[in-house]
CSV table of C-alpha atoms in Angstrom, one decimal:
chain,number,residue,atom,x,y,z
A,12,UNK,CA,10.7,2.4,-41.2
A,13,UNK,CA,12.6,0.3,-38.5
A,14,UNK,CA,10.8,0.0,-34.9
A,15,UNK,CA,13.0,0.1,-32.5
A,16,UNK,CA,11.9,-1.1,-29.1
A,17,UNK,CA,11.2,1.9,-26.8
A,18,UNK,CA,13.4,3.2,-23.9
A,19,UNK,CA,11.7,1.9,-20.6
A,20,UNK,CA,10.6,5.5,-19.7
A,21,UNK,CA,8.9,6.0,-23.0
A,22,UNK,CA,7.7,1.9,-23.2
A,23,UNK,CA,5.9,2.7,-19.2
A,24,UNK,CA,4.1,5.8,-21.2
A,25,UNK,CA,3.1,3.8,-24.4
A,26,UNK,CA,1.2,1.4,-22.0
A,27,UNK,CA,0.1,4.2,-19.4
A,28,UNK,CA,-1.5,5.7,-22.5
A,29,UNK,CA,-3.0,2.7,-24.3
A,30,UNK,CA,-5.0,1.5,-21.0
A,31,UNK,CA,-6.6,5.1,-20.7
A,32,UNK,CA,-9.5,5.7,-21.8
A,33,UNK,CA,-9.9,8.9,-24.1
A,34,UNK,CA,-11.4,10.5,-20.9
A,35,UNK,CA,-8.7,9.7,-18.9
A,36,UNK,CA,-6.1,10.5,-21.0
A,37,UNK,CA,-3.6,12.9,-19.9
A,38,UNK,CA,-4.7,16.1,-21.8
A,39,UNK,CA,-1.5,17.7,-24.0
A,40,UNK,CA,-0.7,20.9,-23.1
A,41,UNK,CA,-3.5,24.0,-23.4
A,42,UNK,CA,-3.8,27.1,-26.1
A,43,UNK,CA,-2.6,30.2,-25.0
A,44,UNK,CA,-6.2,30.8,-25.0
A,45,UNK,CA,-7.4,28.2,-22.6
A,46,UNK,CA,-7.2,28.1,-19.2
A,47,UNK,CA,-3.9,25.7,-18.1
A,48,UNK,CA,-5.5,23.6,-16.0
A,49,UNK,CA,14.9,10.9,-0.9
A,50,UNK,CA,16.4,14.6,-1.8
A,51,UNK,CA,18.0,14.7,-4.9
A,52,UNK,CA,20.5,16.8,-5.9
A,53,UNK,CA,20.2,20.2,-8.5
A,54,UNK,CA,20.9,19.9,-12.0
A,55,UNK,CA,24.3,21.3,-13.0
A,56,UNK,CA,25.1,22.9,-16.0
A,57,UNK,CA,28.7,22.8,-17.7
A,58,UNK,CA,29.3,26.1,-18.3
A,59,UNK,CA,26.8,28.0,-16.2
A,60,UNK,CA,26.1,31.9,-17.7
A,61,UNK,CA,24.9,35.3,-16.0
A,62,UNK,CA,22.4,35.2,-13.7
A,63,UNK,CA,19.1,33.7,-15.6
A,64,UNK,CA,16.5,35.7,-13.5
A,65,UNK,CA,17.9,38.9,-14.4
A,66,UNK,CA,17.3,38.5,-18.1
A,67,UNK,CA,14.0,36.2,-17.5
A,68,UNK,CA,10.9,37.8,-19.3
A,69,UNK,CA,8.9,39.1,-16.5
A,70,UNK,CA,4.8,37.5,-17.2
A,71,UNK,CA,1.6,38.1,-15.3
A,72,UNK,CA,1.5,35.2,-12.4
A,73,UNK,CA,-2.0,33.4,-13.4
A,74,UNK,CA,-4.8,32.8,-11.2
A,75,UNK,CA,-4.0,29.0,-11.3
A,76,UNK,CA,-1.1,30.1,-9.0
A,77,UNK,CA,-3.0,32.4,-6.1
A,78,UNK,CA,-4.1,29.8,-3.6
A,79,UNK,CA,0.1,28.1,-3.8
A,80,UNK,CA,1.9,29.6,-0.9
A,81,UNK,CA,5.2,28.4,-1.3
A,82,UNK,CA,6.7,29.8,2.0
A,83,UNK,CA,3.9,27.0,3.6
A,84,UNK,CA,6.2,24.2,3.7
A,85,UNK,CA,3.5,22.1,2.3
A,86,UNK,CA,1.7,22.3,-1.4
A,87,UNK,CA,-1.0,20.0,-2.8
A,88,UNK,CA,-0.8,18.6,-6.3
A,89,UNK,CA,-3.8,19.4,-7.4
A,90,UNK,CA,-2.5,23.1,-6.6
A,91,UNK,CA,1.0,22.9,-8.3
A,92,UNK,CA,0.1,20.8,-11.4
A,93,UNK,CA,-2.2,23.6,-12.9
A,94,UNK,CA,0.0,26.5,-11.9
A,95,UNK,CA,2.7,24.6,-13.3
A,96,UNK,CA,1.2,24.7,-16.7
A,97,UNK,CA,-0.4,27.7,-16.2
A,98,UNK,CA,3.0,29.5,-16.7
A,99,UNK,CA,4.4,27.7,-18.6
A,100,UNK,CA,1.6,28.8,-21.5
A,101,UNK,CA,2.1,32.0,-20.1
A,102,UNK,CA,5.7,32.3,-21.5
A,103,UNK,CA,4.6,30.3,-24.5
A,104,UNK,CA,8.1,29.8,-25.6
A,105,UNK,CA,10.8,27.9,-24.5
A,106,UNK,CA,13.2,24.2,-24.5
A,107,UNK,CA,13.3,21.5,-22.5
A,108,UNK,CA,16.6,19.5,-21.9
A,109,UNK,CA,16.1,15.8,-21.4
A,110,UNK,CA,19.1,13.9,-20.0
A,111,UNK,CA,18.9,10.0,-18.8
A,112,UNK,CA,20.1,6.7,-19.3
A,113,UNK,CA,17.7,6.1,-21.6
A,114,UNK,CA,16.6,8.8,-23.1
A,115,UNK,CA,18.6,12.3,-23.5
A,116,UNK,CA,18.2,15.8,-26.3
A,117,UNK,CA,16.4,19.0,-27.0
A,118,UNK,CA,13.3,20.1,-27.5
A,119,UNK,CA,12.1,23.6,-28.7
A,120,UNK,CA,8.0,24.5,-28.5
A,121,UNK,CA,5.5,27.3,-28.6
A,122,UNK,CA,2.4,27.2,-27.9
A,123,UNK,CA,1.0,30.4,-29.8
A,124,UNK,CA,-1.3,30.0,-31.7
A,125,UNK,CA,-1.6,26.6,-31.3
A,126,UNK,CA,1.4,24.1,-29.1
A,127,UNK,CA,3.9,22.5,-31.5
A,128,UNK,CA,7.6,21.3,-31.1
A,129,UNK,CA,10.2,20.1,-32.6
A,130,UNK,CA,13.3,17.8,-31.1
A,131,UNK,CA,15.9,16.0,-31.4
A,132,UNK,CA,16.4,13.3,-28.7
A,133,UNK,CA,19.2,10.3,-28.3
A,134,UNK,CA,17.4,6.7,-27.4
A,135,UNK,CA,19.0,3.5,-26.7
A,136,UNK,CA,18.4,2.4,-30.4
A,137,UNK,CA,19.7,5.7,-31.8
A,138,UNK,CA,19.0,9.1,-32.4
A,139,UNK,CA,15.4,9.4,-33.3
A,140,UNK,CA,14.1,13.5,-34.7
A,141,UNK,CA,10.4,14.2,-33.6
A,142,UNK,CA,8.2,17.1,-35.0
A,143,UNK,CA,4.4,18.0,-34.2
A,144,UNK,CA,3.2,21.2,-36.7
A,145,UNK,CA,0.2,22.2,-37.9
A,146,UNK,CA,-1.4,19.2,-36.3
A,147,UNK,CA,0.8,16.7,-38.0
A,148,UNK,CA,3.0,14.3,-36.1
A,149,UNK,CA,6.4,13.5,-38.1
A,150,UNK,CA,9.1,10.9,-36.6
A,151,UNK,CA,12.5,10.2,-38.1
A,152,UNK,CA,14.3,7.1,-37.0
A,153,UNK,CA,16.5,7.0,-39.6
A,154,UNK,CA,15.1,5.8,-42.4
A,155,UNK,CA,13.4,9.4,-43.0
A,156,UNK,CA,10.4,11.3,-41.5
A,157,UNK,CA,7.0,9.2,-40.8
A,158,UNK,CA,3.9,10.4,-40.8
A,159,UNK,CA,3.2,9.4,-37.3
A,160,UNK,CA,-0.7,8.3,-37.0
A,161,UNK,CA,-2.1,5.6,-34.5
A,162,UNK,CA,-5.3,5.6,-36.2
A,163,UNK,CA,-4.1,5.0,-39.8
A,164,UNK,CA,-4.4,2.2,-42.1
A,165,UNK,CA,-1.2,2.0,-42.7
A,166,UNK,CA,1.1,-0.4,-40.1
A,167,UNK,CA,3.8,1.5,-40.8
A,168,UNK,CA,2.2,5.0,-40.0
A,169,UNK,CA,0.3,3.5,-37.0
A,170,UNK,CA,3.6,2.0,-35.2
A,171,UNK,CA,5.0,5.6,-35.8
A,172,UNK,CA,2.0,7.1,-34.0
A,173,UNK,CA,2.7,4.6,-31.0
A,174,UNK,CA,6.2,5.5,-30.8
A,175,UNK,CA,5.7,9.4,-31.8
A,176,UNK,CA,2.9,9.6,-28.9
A,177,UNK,CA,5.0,8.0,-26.4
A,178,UNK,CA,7.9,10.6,-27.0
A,179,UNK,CA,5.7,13.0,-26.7
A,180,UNK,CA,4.8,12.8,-23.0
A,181,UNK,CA,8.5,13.6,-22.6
A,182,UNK,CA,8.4,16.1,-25.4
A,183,UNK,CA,5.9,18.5,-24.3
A,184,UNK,CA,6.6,20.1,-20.9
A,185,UNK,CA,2.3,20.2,-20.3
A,186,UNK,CA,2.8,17.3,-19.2
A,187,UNK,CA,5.1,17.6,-16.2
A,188,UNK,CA,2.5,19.6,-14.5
A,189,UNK,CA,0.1,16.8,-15.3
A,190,UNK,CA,2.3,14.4,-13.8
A,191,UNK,CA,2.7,16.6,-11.0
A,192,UNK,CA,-0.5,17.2,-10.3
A,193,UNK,CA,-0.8,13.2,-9.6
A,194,UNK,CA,1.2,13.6,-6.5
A,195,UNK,CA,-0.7,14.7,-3.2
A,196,UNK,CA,1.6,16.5,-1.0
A,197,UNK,CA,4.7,18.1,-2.0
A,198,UNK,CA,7.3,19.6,0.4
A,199,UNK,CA,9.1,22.8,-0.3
A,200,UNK,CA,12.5,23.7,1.0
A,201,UNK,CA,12.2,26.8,3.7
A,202,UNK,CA,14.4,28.8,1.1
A,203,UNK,CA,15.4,29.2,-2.5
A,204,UNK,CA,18.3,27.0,-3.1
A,205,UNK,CA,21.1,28.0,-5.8
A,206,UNK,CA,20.5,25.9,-8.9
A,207,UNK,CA,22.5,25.6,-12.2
A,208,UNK,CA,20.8,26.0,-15.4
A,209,UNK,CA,21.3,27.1,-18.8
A,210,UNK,CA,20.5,29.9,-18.7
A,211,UNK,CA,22.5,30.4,-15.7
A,212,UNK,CA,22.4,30.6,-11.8
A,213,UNK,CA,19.2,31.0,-10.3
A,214,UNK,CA,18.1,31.1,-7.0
A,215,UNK,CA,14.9,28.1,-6.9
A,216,UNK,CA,12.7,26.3,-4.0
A,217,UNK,CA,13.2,22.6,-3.7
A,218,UNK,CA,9.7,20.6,-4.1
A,219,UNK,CA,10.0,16.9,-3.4
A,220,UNK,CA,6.8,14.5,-3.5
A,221,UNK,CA,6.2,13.4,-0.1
A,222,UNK,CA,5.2,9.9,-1.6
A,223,UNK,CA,5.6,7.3,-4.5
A,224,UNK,CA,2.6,7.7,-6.4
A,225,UNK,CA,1.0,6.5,-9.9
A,226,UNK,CA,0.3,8.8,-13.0
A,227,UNK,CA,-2.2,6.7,-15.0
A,228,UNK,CA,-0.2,3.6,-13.8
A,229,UNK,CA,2.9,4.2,-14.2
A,230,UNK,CA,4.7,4.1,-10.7
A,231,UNK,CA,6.2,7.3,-9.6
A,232,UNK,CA,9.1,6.5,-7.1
A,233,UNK,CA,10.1,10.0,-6.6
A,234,UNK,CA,9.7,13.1,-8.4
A,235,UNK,CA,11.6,16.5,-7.2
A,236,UNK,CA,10.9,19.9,-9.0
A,237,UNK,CA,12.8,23.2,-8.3
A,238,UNK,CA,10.5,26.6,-8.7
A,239,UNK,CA,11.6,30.4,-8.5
A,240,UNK,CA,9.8,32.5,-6.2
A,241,UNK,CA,7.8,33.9,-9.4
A,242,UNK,CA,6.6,29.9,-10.0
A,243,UNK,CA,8.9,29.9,-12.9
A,244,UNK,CA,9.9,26.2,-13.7
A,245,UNK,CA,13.8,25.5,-13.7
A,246,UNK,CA,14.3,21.7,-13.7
A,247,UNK,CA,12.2,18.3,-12.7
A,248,UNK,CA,13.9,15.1,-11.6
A,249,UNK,CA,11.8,12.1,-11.5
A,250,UNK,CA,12.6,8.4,-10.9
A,251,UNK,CA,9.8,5.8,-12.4
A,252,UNK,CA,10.1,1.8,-12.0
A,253,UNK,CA,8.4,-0.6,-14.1
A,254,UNK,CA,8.8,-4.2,-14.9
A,255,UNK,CA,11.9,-4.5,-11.8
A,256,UNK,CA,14.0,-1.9,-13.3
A,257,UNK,CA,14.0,2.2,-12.4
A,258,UNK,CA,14.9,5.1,-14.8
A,259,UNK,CA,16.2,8.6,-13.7
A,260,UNK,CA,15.1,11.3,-16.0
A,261,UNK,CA,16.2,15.2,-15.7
A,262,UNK,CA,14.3,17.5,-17.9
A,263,UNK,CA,15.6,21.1,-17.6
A,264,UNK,CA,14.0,24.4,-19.1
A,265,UNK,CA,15.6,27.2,-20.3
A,266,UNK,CA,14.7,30.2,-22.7
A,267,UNK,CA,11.2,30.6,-21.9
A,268,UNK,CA,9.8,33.6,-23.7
A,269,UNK,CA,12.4,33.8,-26.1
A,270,UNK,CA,11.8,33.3,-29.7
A,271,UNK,CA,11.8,29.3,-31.0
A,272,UNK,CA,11.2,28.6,-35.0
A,273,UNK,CA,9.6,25.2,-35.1
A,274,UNK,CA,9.8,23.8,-39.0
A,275,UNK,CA,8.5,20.2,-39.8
A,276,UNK,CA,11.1,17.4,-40.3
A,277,UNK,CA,11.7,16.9,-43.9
């Protein structure tokens, strides 16, 4: 297996994770059974389709959610992070859309009965296929699927893991309400704004961190998240520096509650 040297966003997560210790990780995201603990400009989509709220599975809004009042103007972190994944578990289906400089492709997951995904994402060194089922982590670089295991014996098998983990912070939406919930203060625009997806048009509030933060030391230069009135995620912008040099990632989701078939590379 070639290693290929990591996109800065996913090199900033590699060493993020590595100085954490296994208390402070950043947990993945929950069972269906557990509990979930500058502006920037909307995501466009090419060919926007019908209205996506219309045909949006309709889910119970969880208790994570109660005490955020979006009409407020203001919401804390600590509030929004575990809504934010909250739902998403809720709908326990769905794709994220990662577009950047660096890093760009699909991703499909479930999280019933237990979370696993499977994408295929474009890097700087080439296309690299990514799969977590059944508790196994597989990661295709080229050369043909990996097992993908930090702790192994084998080198080859451990750099996999490093890589595979690393990918996987941008892999599994969970963690966007982790990272969100690292921010204090969040501002949220006095109305729903129009906002491309694809799934369609959909009416979303604006939420903007009021402040560069850090998320288990990687520097968070500004991160902007647009919610439907139901909490539903749409889209997440954030902007990280490292090392004298910034990244812009988009990660867009679409298709939540519809059916995903998530098969091991192979």
């Amino acid at each position: 297996m070639r290693t290929r040297a990591l996109p800065l966003l996913a090199a900033t997560a590699v060493l993020a994770l590595a100085g954490c210790s296994a208390a402070e990780t950043p947990a993945p995201s929950a069972s269906p059974t557990a509990s979930a603990s500058a502006s920037a400009a909307p995501p466009t989509s090419a060919s926007p389709t019908p209205d996506a709220t219309a045909g949006a599975p309709v889910v119970e809004t969880p208790v994570e959610c109660e005490t955020l009042d979006l009409a407020s103007g203001t919401v804390a972190g600590s509030d929004l992070g575990p809504c934010l994944q909250a739902v998403l578990v809720r709908y326990d289906t769905g794709t994220l859309t990662i577009s950047g400089d660096e890093l760009a492709g699909e991703i499909s997951y479930h999280y019933d009965p237990m979370f696993e995904f499977r994408g295929d994402l474009e890097t700087g060194g080439g296309p690299v296929a990514i799969s977590f089922v059944d508790g196994d982590m597989l990661i295709d670089e080229g050369d043909g699927p990996v097992v993908a295991d930090p702790d192994s014996a084998d080198p080859t098998e451990q750099a996999a893991g490093a890589a595979a983990e690393a990918y996987r912070v941008f892999s599994d939406p969970g963690f966007i309400g982790d990272l969100i919930g690292g921010g204090d203060t969040w501002s949220v625009s006095a109305a729903p704004e129009p906002v491309e997806t694809l799934d369609g048009s959909v009416e979303a509030y604006r939420l903007e961190s009021t402040a560069a933060y850090d998320w288990y030391g990687i520097p968070i230069d500004a991160y902007t998240l647009w919610l439907t009135e139901d909490f539903r995620p749409v889209a997440a912008e954030s902007t990280t520096g490292f090392l004298g040099r910034t990244a812009t990632l988009t990660q867009q989701l679409s298709g939540l509650g519809e059916p995903v078939t998530i098969s091991p590379l192979s």
